[in-house]
PDB file of C-alpha atoms and ligand atoms in Angstrom:
ATOM      1  CA  MET E 240      91.341  71.611  84.126  1.00 87.00           C
ATOM      2  CA  GLY E 241      92.882  71.413  80.686  1.00 94.00           C
ATOM      3  CA  LYS E 242      94.612  68.287  79.531  1.00 98.00           C
ATOM      4  CA  ILE E 243      98.230  68.586  78.327  1.00 98.00           C
ATOM      5  CA  ILE E 244      99.003  67.948  74.682  1.00 98.00           C
ATOM      6  CA  ASP E 245     102.387  66.264  75.109  1.00 98.00           C
ATOM      7  CA  GLY E 246     104.295  67.234  71.931  1.00 98.00           C
ATOM      8  CA  LYS E 247     107.366  65.312  72.968  1.00 98.00           C
ATOM      9  CA  ALA E 248     105.514  62.067  73.477  1.00 98.00           C
ATOM     10  CA  ILE E 249     103.477  62.555  70.231  1.00 98.00           C
ATOM     11  CA  ALA E 250     106.707  63.248  68.276  1.00 98.00           C
ATOM     12  CA  ALA E 251     108.279  60.138  69.764  1.00 98.00           C
ATOM     13  CA  GLY E 252     105.343  58.062  68.470  1.00 98.00           C
ATOM     14  CA  LEU E 253     105.784  59.608  64.995  1.00 98.00           C
ATOM     15  CA  TYR E 254     109.505  58.870  64.982  1.00 98.00           C
ATOM     16  CA  GLU E 255     108.706  55.196  65.720  1.00 98.00           C
ATOM     17  CA  GLU E 256     106.300  55.056  62.761  1.00 98.00           C
ATOM     18  CA  MET E 257     108.681  56.929  60.441  1.00 98.00           C
ATOM     19  CA  ARG E 258     111.595  54.701  61.378  1.00 98.00           C
ATOM     20  CA  GLU E 259     109.549  51.684  60.268  1.00 98.00           C
ATOM     21  CA  GLU E 260     108.541  53.464  57.072  1.00 98.00           C
ATOM     22  CA  VAL E 261     112.191  54.143  56.162  1.00 98.00           C
ATOM     23  CA  ILE E 262     112.985  50.443  56.569  1.00 98.00           C
ATOM     24  CA  GLN E 263     110.139  49.618  54.198  1.00 98.00           C
ATOM     25  CA  PHE E 264     111.234  52.298  51.757  1.00 98.00           C
ATOM     26  CA  GLU E 265     114.711  50.836  51.553  1.00 98.00           C
ATOM     27  CA  LYS E 266     113.273  47.397  50.802  1.00 98.00           C
ATOM     28  CA  GLN E 267     110.775  48.730  48.261  1.00 98.00           C
ATOM     29  CA  TYR E 268     112.770  51.430  46.505  1.00 98.00           C
ATOM     30  CA  GLY E 269     116.378  50.458  47.182  1.00 98.00           C
ATOM     31  CA  ARG E 270     117.358  53.593  49.017  1.00 98.00           C
ATOM     32  CA  ARG E 271     116.600  55.683  52.052  1.00 98.00           C
ATOM     33  CA  PRO E 272     115.266  59.303  51.988  1.00 98.00           C
ATOM     34  CA  GLY E 273     118.040  61.939  52.038  1.00 98.00           C
ATOM     35  CA  LEU E 274     117.937  65.290  53.834  1.00 98.00           C
ATOM     36  CA  THR E 275     120.642  67.935  53.547  1.00 98.00           C
ATOM     37  CA  VAL E 276     120.645  71.018  55.752  1.00 98.00           C
ATOM     38  CA  ILE E 277     122.747  74.010  54.782  1.00 98.00           C
ATOM     39  CA  ILE E 278     123.913  76.464  57.472  1.00 98.00           C
ATOM     40  CA  VAL E 279     125.788  79.652  56.651  1.00 98.00           C
ATOM     41  CA  GLY E 280     127.595  81.473  59.432  1.00 97.00           C
ATOM     42  CA  GLU E 281     127.880  80.979  63.189  1.00 94.00           C
ATOM     43  CA  ASP E 282     124.472  82.076  64.628  1.00 94.00           C
ATOM     44  CA  PRO E 283     124.425  80.120  67.903  1.00 92.00           C
ATOM     45  CA  ALA E 284     120.663  79.494  67.951  1.00 91.00           C
ATOM     46  CA  SER E 285     120.842  78.251  64.367  1.00 95.00           C
ATOM     47  CA  GLN E 286     123.656  75.872  65.227  1.00 95.00           C
ATOM     48  CA  ILE E 287     121.484  74.320  67.964  1.00 94.00           C
ATOM     49  CA  TYR E 288     118.466  74.029  65.663  1.00 94.00           C
ATOM     50  CA  VAL E 289     120.536  72.354  62.977  1.00 97.00           C
ATOM     51  CA  SER E 290     122.073  69.879  65.401  1.00 96.00           C
ATOM     52  CA  HIS E 291     118.544  68.933  66.594  1.00 95.00           C
ATOM     53  CA  LYS E 292     117.508  68.338  62.957  1.00 97.00           C
ATOM     54  CA  GLU E 293     120.637  66.242  62.299  1.00 97.00           C
ATOM     55  CA  VAL E 294     120.004  64.080  65.422  1.00 97.00           C
ATOM     56  CA  ALA E 295     116.358  63.518  64.391  1.00 97.00           C
ATOM     57  CA  ALA E 296     117.286  62.626  60.804  1.00 98.00           C
ATOM     58  CA  LYS E 297     119.924  60.141  61.930  1.00 97.00           C
ATOM     59  CA  LYS E 298     117.618  58.643  64.531  1.00 96.00           C
ATOM     60  CA  ILE E 299     115.027  57.591  61.958  1.00 97.00           C
ATOM     61  CA  GLY E 300     117.609  56.382  59.447  1.00 98.00           C
ATOM     62  CA  LEU E 301     117.638  59.166  56.830  1.00 98.00           C
ATOM     63  CA  VAL E 302     120.731  59.756  54.734  1.00 98.00           C
ATOM     64  CA  SER E 303     121.513  62.975  56.522  1.00 98.00           C
ATOM     65  CA  ALA E 304     124.101  65.625  55.763  1.00 98.00           C
ATOM     66  CA  VAL E 305     124.890  69.141  56.988  1.00 98.00           C
ATOM     67  CA  VAL E 306     126.744  71.586  54.759  1.00 98.00           C
ATOM     68  CA  ARG E 307     128.442  74.190  57.005  1.00 98.00           C
ATOM     69  CA  MET E 308     129.557  77.311  55.188  1.00 98.00           C
ATOM     70  CA  PRO E 309     131.408  80.316  56.635  1.00 98.00           C
ATOM     71  CA  GLU E 310     129.819  83.715  57.283  1.00 98.00           C
ATOM     72  CA  SER E 311     131.911  85.078  54.368  1.00 98.00           C
ATOM     73  CA  THR E 312     130.162  82.793  51.816  1.00 98.00           C
ATOM     74  CA  THR E 313     128.968  84.674  48.756  1.00 98.00           C
ATOM     75  CA  GLN E 314     125.450  84.322  47.375  1.00 98.00           C
ATOM     76  CA  GLU E 315     126.877  82.731  44.230  1.00 98.00           C
ATOM     77  CA  GLU E 316     128.698  80.072  46.296  1.00 98.00           C
ATOM     78  CA  LEU E 317     125.563  79.286  48.220  1.00 98.00           C
ATOM     79  CA  LEU E 318     123.419  79.094  45.091  1.00 98.00           C
ATOM     80  CA  ALA E 319     126.009  76.776  43.525  1.00 98.00           C
ATOM     81  CA  VAL E 320     125.689  74.375  46.480  1.00 98.00           C
ATOM     82  CA  ILE E 321     121.889  74.478  46.165  1.00 98.00           C
ATOM     83  CA  ASP E 322     122.134  73.739  42.422  1.00 98.00           C
ATOM     84  CA  ARG E 323     124.371  70.741  43.096  1.00 98.00           C
ATOM     85  CA  LEU E 324     121.869  69.360  45.673  1.00 98.00           C
ATOM     86  CA  ASN E 325     118.926  70.062  43.409  1.00 98.00           C
ATOM     87  CA  ALA E 326     120.599  67.832  40.837  1.00 98.00           C
ATOM     88  CA  ASP E 327     121.560  65.098  43.288  1.00 98.00           C
ATOM     89  CA  PRO E 328     119.038  62.198  43.060  1.00 98.00           C
ATOM     90  CA  THR E 329     120.011  60.932  46.560  1.00 98.00           C
ATOM     91  CA  VAL E 330     118.903  64.220  48.159  1.00 98.00           C
ATOM     92  CA  ASP E 331     115.121  64.381  48.653  1.00 98.00           C
ATOM     93  CA  GLY E 332     114.962  67.348  50.973  1.00 98.00           C
ATOM     94  CA  ILE E 333     117.006  70.601  51.146  1.00 98.00           C
ATOM     95  CA  LEU E 334     116.741  73.068  54.048  1.00 98.00           C
ATOM     96  CA  VAL E 335     118.701  76.327  54.162  1.00 98.00           C
ATOM     97  CA  GLN E 336     118.662  77.340  57.816  1.00 97.00           C
ATOM     98  CA  LEU E 337     117.534  80.952  58.290  1.00 95.00           C
ATOM     99  CA  PRO E 338     118.625  83.613  58.874  1.00 95.00           C
ATOM    100  CA  VAL E 339     121.356  83.769  56.225  1.00 97.00           C
ATOM    101  CA  PRO E 340     124.012  86.520  56.527  1.00 97.00           C
ATOM    102  CA  LYS E 341     122.804  89.978  55.539  1.00 97.00           C
ATOM    103  CA  HIS E 342     124.820  90.158  52.299  1.00 98.00           C
ATOM    104  CA  ILE E 343     122.833  87.204  50.946  1.00 98.00           C
ATOM    105  CA  ASP E 344     119.363  87.651  49.452  1.00 98.00           C
ATOM    106  CA  LYS E 345     117.178  85.280  51.440  1.00 96.00           C
ATOM    107  CA  ASP E 346     114.365  85.264  48.885  1.00 95.00           C
ATOM    108  CA  ALA E 347     116.777  84.385  46.054  1.00 98.00           C
ATOM    109  CA  VAL E 348     118.038  81.470  48.164  1.00 98.00           C
ATOM    110  CA  ILE E 349     114.611  80.147  49.077  1.00 96.00           C
ATOM    111  CA  ALA E 350     113.558  80.456  45.384  1.00 96.00           C
ATOM    112  CA  ALA E 351     116.595  78.459  44.283  1.00 98.00           C
ATOM    113  CA  VAL E 352     115.639  75.305  46.159  1.00 98.00           C
ATOM    114  CA  ALA E 353     113.842  72.867  43.817  1.00 98.00           C
ATOM    115  CA  PRO E 354     110.096  72.993  44.795  1.00 97.00           C
ATOM    116  CA  ASP E 355     109.910  69.185  45.103  1.00 97.00           C
ATOM    117  CA  LYS E 356     112.847  69.306  47.603  1.00 98.00           C
ATOM    118  CA  ASP E 357     111.599  72.242  49.666  1.00 97.00           C
ATOM    119  CA  VAL E 358     111.034  70.558  53.027  1.00 98.00           C
ATOM    120  CA  ASP E 359     110.434  73.965  54.637  1.00 96.00           C
ATOM    121  CA  GLY E 360     107.278  74.115  52.607  1.00 95.00           C
ATOM    122  CA  PHE E 361     107.944  77.698  51.446  1.00 92.00           C
ATOM    123  CA  PHE E 362     107.072  76.879  47.830  1.00 92.00           C
ATOM    124  CA  GLY E 363     103.873  75.056  48.751  1.00 86.00           C
ATOM    125  CA  MET E 364     102.627  78.152  50.582  1.00 83.00           C
ATOM    126  CA  LYS E 365     103.517  80.772  48.005  1.00 67.00           C
ATOM    127  CA  SER E 366      99.994  81.551  46.743  1.00 67.00           C
ATOM    128  CA  GLY E 367      97.996  83.450  49.327  1.00 75.00           C
ATOM    129  CA  PHE E 368      95.688  81.310  51.399  1.00 86.00           C
ATOM    130  CA  THR E 369      95.883  78.267  49.195  1.00 86.00           C
ATOM    131  CA  MET E 370      98.323  75.352  49.352  1.00 88.00           C
ATOM    132  CA  LYS E 371      99.899  74.222  46.047  1.00 89.00           C
ATOM    133  CA  GLU E 372      98.766  70.705  45.297  1.00 89.00           C
ATOM    134  CA  GLY E 373     101.485  68.069  45.586  1.00 91.00           C
ATOM    135  CA  TYR E 374     103.878  70.100  47.778  1.00 94.00           C
ATOM    136  CA  VAL E 375     104.480  69.867  51.527  1.00 96.00           C
ATOM    137  CA  ALA E 376     103.267  72.467  54.074  1.00 95.00           C
ATOM    138  CA  PRO E 377     105.589  74.414  56.393  1.00 95.00           C
ATOM    139  CA  CYS E 378     106.698  72.221  59.300  1.00 97.00           C
ATOM    140  CA  THR E 379     105.460  74.291  62.241  1.00 97.00           C
ATOM    141  CA  ALA E 380     102.019  74.864  60.738  1.00 97.00           C
ATOM    142  CA  ARG E 381     101.758  71.119  60.048  1.00 97.00           C
ATOM    143  CA  ALA E 382     102.844  70.460  63.633  1.00 98.00           C
ATOM    144  CA  CYS E 383     100.021  72.630  65.006  1.00 98.00           C
ATOM    145  CA  ILE E 384      97.337  70.882  62.946  1.00 98.00           C
ATOM    146  CA  HIS E 385      98.654  67.483  63.982  1.00 98.00           C
ATOM    147  CA  LEU E 386      98.638  68.435  67.675  1.00 98.00           C
ATOM    148  CA  ILE E 387      95.039  69.675  67.433  1.00 98.00           C
ATOM    149  CA  LYS E 388      93.991  66.400  65.787  1.00 98.00           C
ATOM    150  CA  THR E 389      95.495  64.275  68.541  1.00 98.00           C
ATOM    151  CA  THR E 390      92.842  65.636  70.927  1.00 98.00           C
ATOM    152  CA  GLY E 391      90.233  63.776  68.878  1.00 98.00           C
ATOM    153  CA  GLU E 392      88.160  66.940  68.604  1.00 97.00           C
ATOM    154  CA  THR E 393      86.906  68.098  65.172  1.00 98.00           C
ATOM    155  CA  ILE E 394      88.267  71.247  63.535  1.00 98.00           C
ATOM    156  CA  GLU E 395      85.522  71.680  60.953  1.00 98.00           C
ATOM    157  CA  GLY E 396      83.126  74.530  61.759  1.00 98.00           C
ATOM    158  CA  LYS E 397      85.093  75.647  64.848  1.00 98.00           C
ATOM    159  CA  HIS E 398      86.297  79.195  65.339  1.00 98.00           C
ATOM    160  CA  ALA E 399      90.103  79.122  65.176  1.00 99.00           C
ATOM    161  CA  LEU E 400      92.021  82.224  66.192  1.00 98.00           C
ATOM    162  CA  VAL E 401      95.581  82.576  64.906  1.00 98.00           C
ATOM    163  CA  VAL E 402      97.561  85.231  66.824  1.00 98.00           C
ATOM    164  CA  GLY E 403     100.419  86.238  64.582  1.00 97.00           C
ATOM    165  CA  ARG E 404     100.640  86.889  60.841  1.00 95.00           C
ATOM    166  CA  GLY E 405     104.201  85.708  60.088  1.00 92.00           C
ATOM    167  CA  GLU E 406     105.216  83.988  56.862  1.00 89.00           C
ATOM    168  CA  LEU E 407     106.719  81.006  58.756  1.00 90.00           C
ATOM    169  CA  VAL E 408     103.808  80.118  61.043  1.00 94.00           C
ATOM    170  CA  GLY E 409     100.802  82.570  61.240  1.00 96.00           C
ATOM    171  CA  LYS E 410      99.823  82.625  57.542  1.00 95.00           C
ATOM    172  CA  PRO E 411     100.593  78.972  56.815  1.00 96.00           C
ATOM    173  CA  VAL E 412      98.680  77.700  59.889  1.00 97.00           C
ATOM    174  CA  ALA E 413      95.657  79.944  58.999  1.00 97.00           C
ATOM    175  CA  THR E 414      95.783  78.443  55.530  1.00 96.00           C
ATOM    176  CA  LEU E 415      95.848  74.839  56.809  1.00 97.00           C
ATOM    177  CA  LEU E 416      92.985  75.625  59.240  1.00 98.00           C
ATOM    178  CA  LEU E 417      90.913  76.956  56.370  1.00 96.00           C
ATOM    179  CA  GLY E 418      91.646  73.772  54.528  1.00 95.00           C
ATOM    180  CA  GLU E 419      90.257  71.894  57.581  1.00 97.00           C
ATOM    181  CA  ASN E 420      87.083  74.006  57.257  1.00 98.00           C
ATOM    182  CA  ALA E 421      87.617  76.029  60.432  1.00 98.00           C
ATOM    183  CA  THR E 422      86.317  79.597  60.616  1.00 98.00           C
ATOM    184  CA  VAL E 423      89.611  81.459  60.887  1.00 98.00           C
ATOM    185  CA  THR E 424      90.420  84.808  62.484  1.00 98.00           C
ATOM    186  CA  ILE E 425      93.949  86.228  62.213  1.00 98.00           C
ATOM    187  CA  ALA E 426      94.937  88.650  64.996  1.00 98.00           C
ATOM    188  CA  HIS E 427      98.344  90.245  65.510  1.00 94.00           C
ATOM    189  CA  SER E 428     100.287  92.647  67.629  1.00 87.00           C
ATOM    190  CA  ARG E 429      98.133  95.610  66.596  1.00 93.00           C
ATOM    191  CA  THR E 430      94.758  93.938  67.096  1.00 96.00           C
ATOM    192  CA  ARG E 431      92.454  95.794  69.451  1.00 96.00           C
ATOM    193  CA  ASN E 432      90.093  93.870  71.808  1.00 96.00           C
ATOM    194  CA  LEU E 433      92.143  90.700  71.489  1.00 98.00           C
ATOM    195  CA  GLY E 434      90.565  89.317  74.707  1.00 98.00           C
ATOM    196  CA  GLU E 435      87.008  89.762  73.296  1.00 98.00           C
ATOM    197  CA  ILE E 436      87.979  87.910  70.097  1.00 98.00           C
ATOM    198  CA  ALA E 437      89.862  85.237  71.938  1.00 98.00           C
ATOM    199  CA  ARG E 438      86.977  84.448  74.225  1.00 98.00           C
ATOM    200  CA  THR E 439      84.893  83.340  71.213  1.00 98.00           C
ATOM    201  CA  ALA E 440      87.595  80.991  69.862  1.00 99.00           C
ATOM    202  CA  ASP E 441      87.368  77.209  70.176  1.00 98.00           C
ATOM    203  CA  ILE E 442      90.994  76.885  69.078  1.00 99.00           C
ATOM    204  CA  ILE E 443      93.786  79.416  69.666  1.00 98.00           C
ATOM    205  CA  ILE E 444      97.186  79.195  67.933  1.00 98.00           C
ATOM    206  CA  ALA E 445      99.486  81.728  69.557  1.00 98.00           C
ATOM    207  CA  ALA E 446     102.467  82.547  67.262  1.00 97.00           C
ATOM    208  CA  VAL E 447     103.272  86.193  67.805  1.00 95.00           C
ATOM    209  CA  GLY E 448     106.404  85.966  69.936  1.00 93.00           C
ATOM    210  CA  ARG E 449     105.176  87.982  72.913  1.00 93.00           C
ATOM    211  CA  PRO E 450     105.273  86.391  76.358  1.00 94.00           C
ATOM    212  CA  MET E 451     101.872  85.717  77.907  1.00 93.00           C
ATOM    213  CA  ILE E 452      99.824  87.706  75.414  1.00 96.00           C
ATOM    214  CA  ILE E 453      96.998  85.206  75.973  1.00 98.00           C
ATOM    215  CA  THR E 454      95.845  84.893  79.608  1.00 98.00           C
ATOM    216  CA  GLY E 455      93.320  82.716  81.226  1.00 98.00           C
ATOM    217  CA  ASP E 456      90.618  85.416  81.309  1.00 98.00           C
ATOM    218  CA  MET E 457      90.807  85.507  77.482  1.00 98.00           C
ATOM    219  CA  VAL E 458      90.134  81.738  77.051  1.00 98.00           C
ATOM    220  CA  LYS E 459      86.799  80.189  76.332  1.00 98.00           C
ATOM    221  CA  PRO E 460      86.235  77.246  78.667  1.00 98.00           C
ATOM    222  CA  GLY E 461      87.229  74.006  76.942  1.00 98.00           C
ATOM    223  CA  ALA E 462      89.209  75.671  74.172  1.00 98.00           C
ATOM    224  CA  ILE E 463      92.218  73.983  72.510  1.00 98.00           C
ATOM    225  CA  LEU E 464      95.378  76.131  73.059  1.00 98.00           C
ATOM    226  CA  ILE E 465      98.456  75.642  70.833  1.00 98.00           C
ATOM    227  CA  ASP E 466     101.455  77.709  71.876  1.00 98.00           C
ATOM    228  CA  VAL E 467     104.080  78.311  69.200  1.00 97.00           C
ATOM    229  CA  GLY E 468     105.955  81.050  71.144  1.00 95.00           C
ATOM    230  CA  ILE E 469     109.411  80.546  72.558  1.00 92.00           C
ATOM    231  CA  ASN E 470     110.273  83.555  74.664  1.00 92.00           C
ATOM    232  CA  ARG E 471     112.507  84.343  77.606  1.00 89.00           C
ATOM    233  CA  GLY E 472     110.227  85.486  80.473  1.00 85.00           C
ATOM    234  CA  ALA E 473     111.068  88.207  83.040  1.00 85.00           C
ATOM    235  CA  ASP E 474     112.177  85.385  85.391  1.00 88.00           C
ATOM    236  CA  GLY E 475     114.693  84.180  82.738  1.00 90.00           C
ATOM    237  CA  LYS E 476     112.735  81.014  82.072  1.00 91.00           C
ATOM    238  CA  VAL E 477     111.577  79.870  78.610  1.00 92.00           C
ATOM    239  CA  CYS E 478     107.905  80.648  78.199  1.00 94.00           C
ATOM    240  CA  GLY E 479     105.333  80.689  75.423  1.00 96.00           C
ATOM    241  CA  ASP E 480     102.894  83.314  74.136  1.00 97.00           C
ATOM    242  CA  ILE E 481     100.207  81.872  76.452  1.00 98.00           C
ATOM    243  CA  ASP E 482     100.181  82.299  80.188  1.00 97.00           C
ATOM    244  CA  TYR E 483     100.177  78.588  80.942  1.00 97.00           C
ATOM    245  CA  ALA E 484      99.324  78.878  84.718  1.00 97.00           C
ATOM    246  CA  SER E 485      96.176  80.981  84.210  1.00 98.00           C
ATOM    247  CA  ALA E 486      95.050  79.425  80.888  1.00 98.00           C
ATOM    248  CA  LYS E 487      95.392  75.739  81.739  1.00 98.00           C
ATOM    249  CA  PRO E 488      92.557  75.582  84.308  1.00 98.00           C
ATOM    250  CA  VAL E 489      90.143  77.193  81.772  1.00 98.00           C
ATOM    251  CA  ALA E 490      91.253  75.364  78.605  1.00 98.00           C
ATOM    252  CA  GLY E 491      90.166  71.932  77.388  1.00 98.00           C
ATOM    253  CA  TRP E 492      93.628  71.197  76.009  1.00 98.00           C
ATOM    254  CA  ILE E 493      96.943  73.021  76.079  1.00 98.00           C
ATOM    255  CA  THR E 494     100.477  72.536  74.773  1.00 98.00           C
ATOM    256  CA  PRO E 495     103.375  73.207  77.222  1.00 98.00           C
ATOM    257  CA  VAL E 496     106.445  75.328  76.376  1.00 97.00           C
ATOM    258  CA  PRO E 497     108.933  73.684  76.081  1.00 95.00           C
ATOM    259  CA  GLY E 498     107.700  70.195  75.069  1.00 97.00           C
ATOM    260  CA  GLY E 499     104.742  71.103  72.858  1.00 97.00           C
ATOM    261  CA  VAL E 500     105.075  72.532  69.321  1.00 98.00           C
ATOM    262  CA  GLY E 501     108.898  72.508  69.313  1.00 95.00           C
ATOM    263  CA  PRO E 502     109.539  68.789  69.261  1.00 96.00           C
ATOM    264  CA  MET E 503     106.689  68.326  66.764  1.00 98.00           C
ATOM    265  CA  THR E 504     108.157  70.803  64.320  1.00 97.00           C
ATOM    266  CA  ILE E 505     111.264  68.739  63.890  1.00 97.00           C
ATOM    267  CA  ALA E 506     109.162  65.535  63.531  1.00 98.00           C
ATOM    268  CA  MET E 507     107.218  67.310  60.762  1.00 98.00           C
ATOM    269  CA  LEU E 508     110.492  68.299  58.984  1.00 98.00           C
ATOM    270  CA  ILE E 509     111.243  64.537  58.850  1.00 98.00           C
ATOM    271  CA  ARG E 510     107.672  63.827  57.700  1.00 98.00           C
ATOM    272  CA  ASN E 511     108.084  66.448  54.934  1.00 98.00           C
ATOM    273  CA  THR E 512     111.339  64.694  53.897  1.00 98.00           C
ATOM    274  CA  LEU E 513     109.547  61.353  53.647  1.00 98.00           C
ATOM    275  CA  ASP E 514     106.762  62.955  51.652  1.00 98.00           C
ATOM    276  CA  CYS E 515     109.255  64.560  49.237  1.00 98.00           C
ATOM    277  CA  PHE E 516     110.966  61.156  48.921  1.00 98.00           C
ATOM    278  CA  LEU E 517     107.648  59.575  48.022  1.00 98.00           C
ATOM    279  CA  SER E 518     107.055  62.225  45.366  1.00 97.00           C
ATOM    280  CA  HIS E 519     110.415  61.284  43.853  1.00 98.00           C
ATOM    281  CA  VAL E 520     110.144  57.510  43.868  1.00 97.00           C
ATOM    282  CA  GLN E 521     106.456  57.072  42.992  1.00 91.00           C
TER     283      GLN E 521
HETATM  284  N1  GUN Y  48     115.118  79.287  61.278  1.00 65.49           N
HETATM  285  C1  GUN Y  48     114.193  79.358  62.236  1.00 65.49           C
HETATM  286  N2  GUN Y  48     113.076  78.651  61.876  1.00 65.49           N
HETATM  287  C2  GUN Y  48     113.313  78.134  60.665  1.00 65.49           C
HETATM  288  C3  GUN Y  48     112.560  77.299  59.767  1.00 65.49           C
HETATM  289  O1  GUN Y  48     111.445  76.868  59.993  1.00 65.49           O
HETATM  290  N3  GUN Y  48     113.203  77.010  58.602  1.00 65.49           N
HETATM  291  C4  GUN Y  48     114.408  77.442  58.285  1.00 65.49           C
HETATM  292  N4  GUN Y  48     114.895  77.101  57.079  1.00 65.49           N
HETATM  293  N5  GUN Y  48     115.153  78.170  59.085  1.00 65.49           N
HETATM  294  C5  GUN Y  48     114.598  78.540  60.239  1.00 65.49           C
END
């Protein structure tokens, strides 16, 4: 029977450590790390995500701000705010919550954030399957790697299957796994014989956004299963991309949904902010 990787508890431990770090930073460098989140428009899911980020930032003692801009904001107005934050020495991390309204060019916005303040890690990832030295990695990808490492099992030499090829999770997590010397396969919604491939994987990261695409019969006994999916199942309940009930008895380790990758992603956003701060003060 697979053991549960408790993302919520692991994140709580990281918050404790980071809170201590922030106290030390203030003593040593005379200021605390600053994170500013920009949200444009009224998307209800985005409002919730941003409030979670704000709560986490305050909890560990960051100088936290949220810039709320109306749906009608022009691209020029948004870029002007980003420019102001880029130039503000008390702001170490800038995050523009996505999606932005359709009349705004998302890529232009992402590109406008100073690379050394890009806590989303978009800049650090922008060169194929290589991370740029000195920049942080995307939060969710970092969360997945951290969760795997908490099992105490090695990543090097293992076969890691990433299901999903998105820019936010699939590609970045495949890149980080390569950096950990895993043998990486990337599958996606069009992959044939997914079950056959999955059964040879020691680690599966499911990040495709399809409920229960990985079932217990597709899991190698003892495998580590990391479920990034957040879906609404046929029964109306939140579920992941992995069929937890059938996969857990076969797996060695498994993350629940909710309570797995989600809480860790926000902890990693805070970690990225501390890392950006360190790159500014050191
Ligand atoms: N919206 C949903 N996920 C994300 C994310 O990881 N970063 C940003 N900036 N917006 C998001």
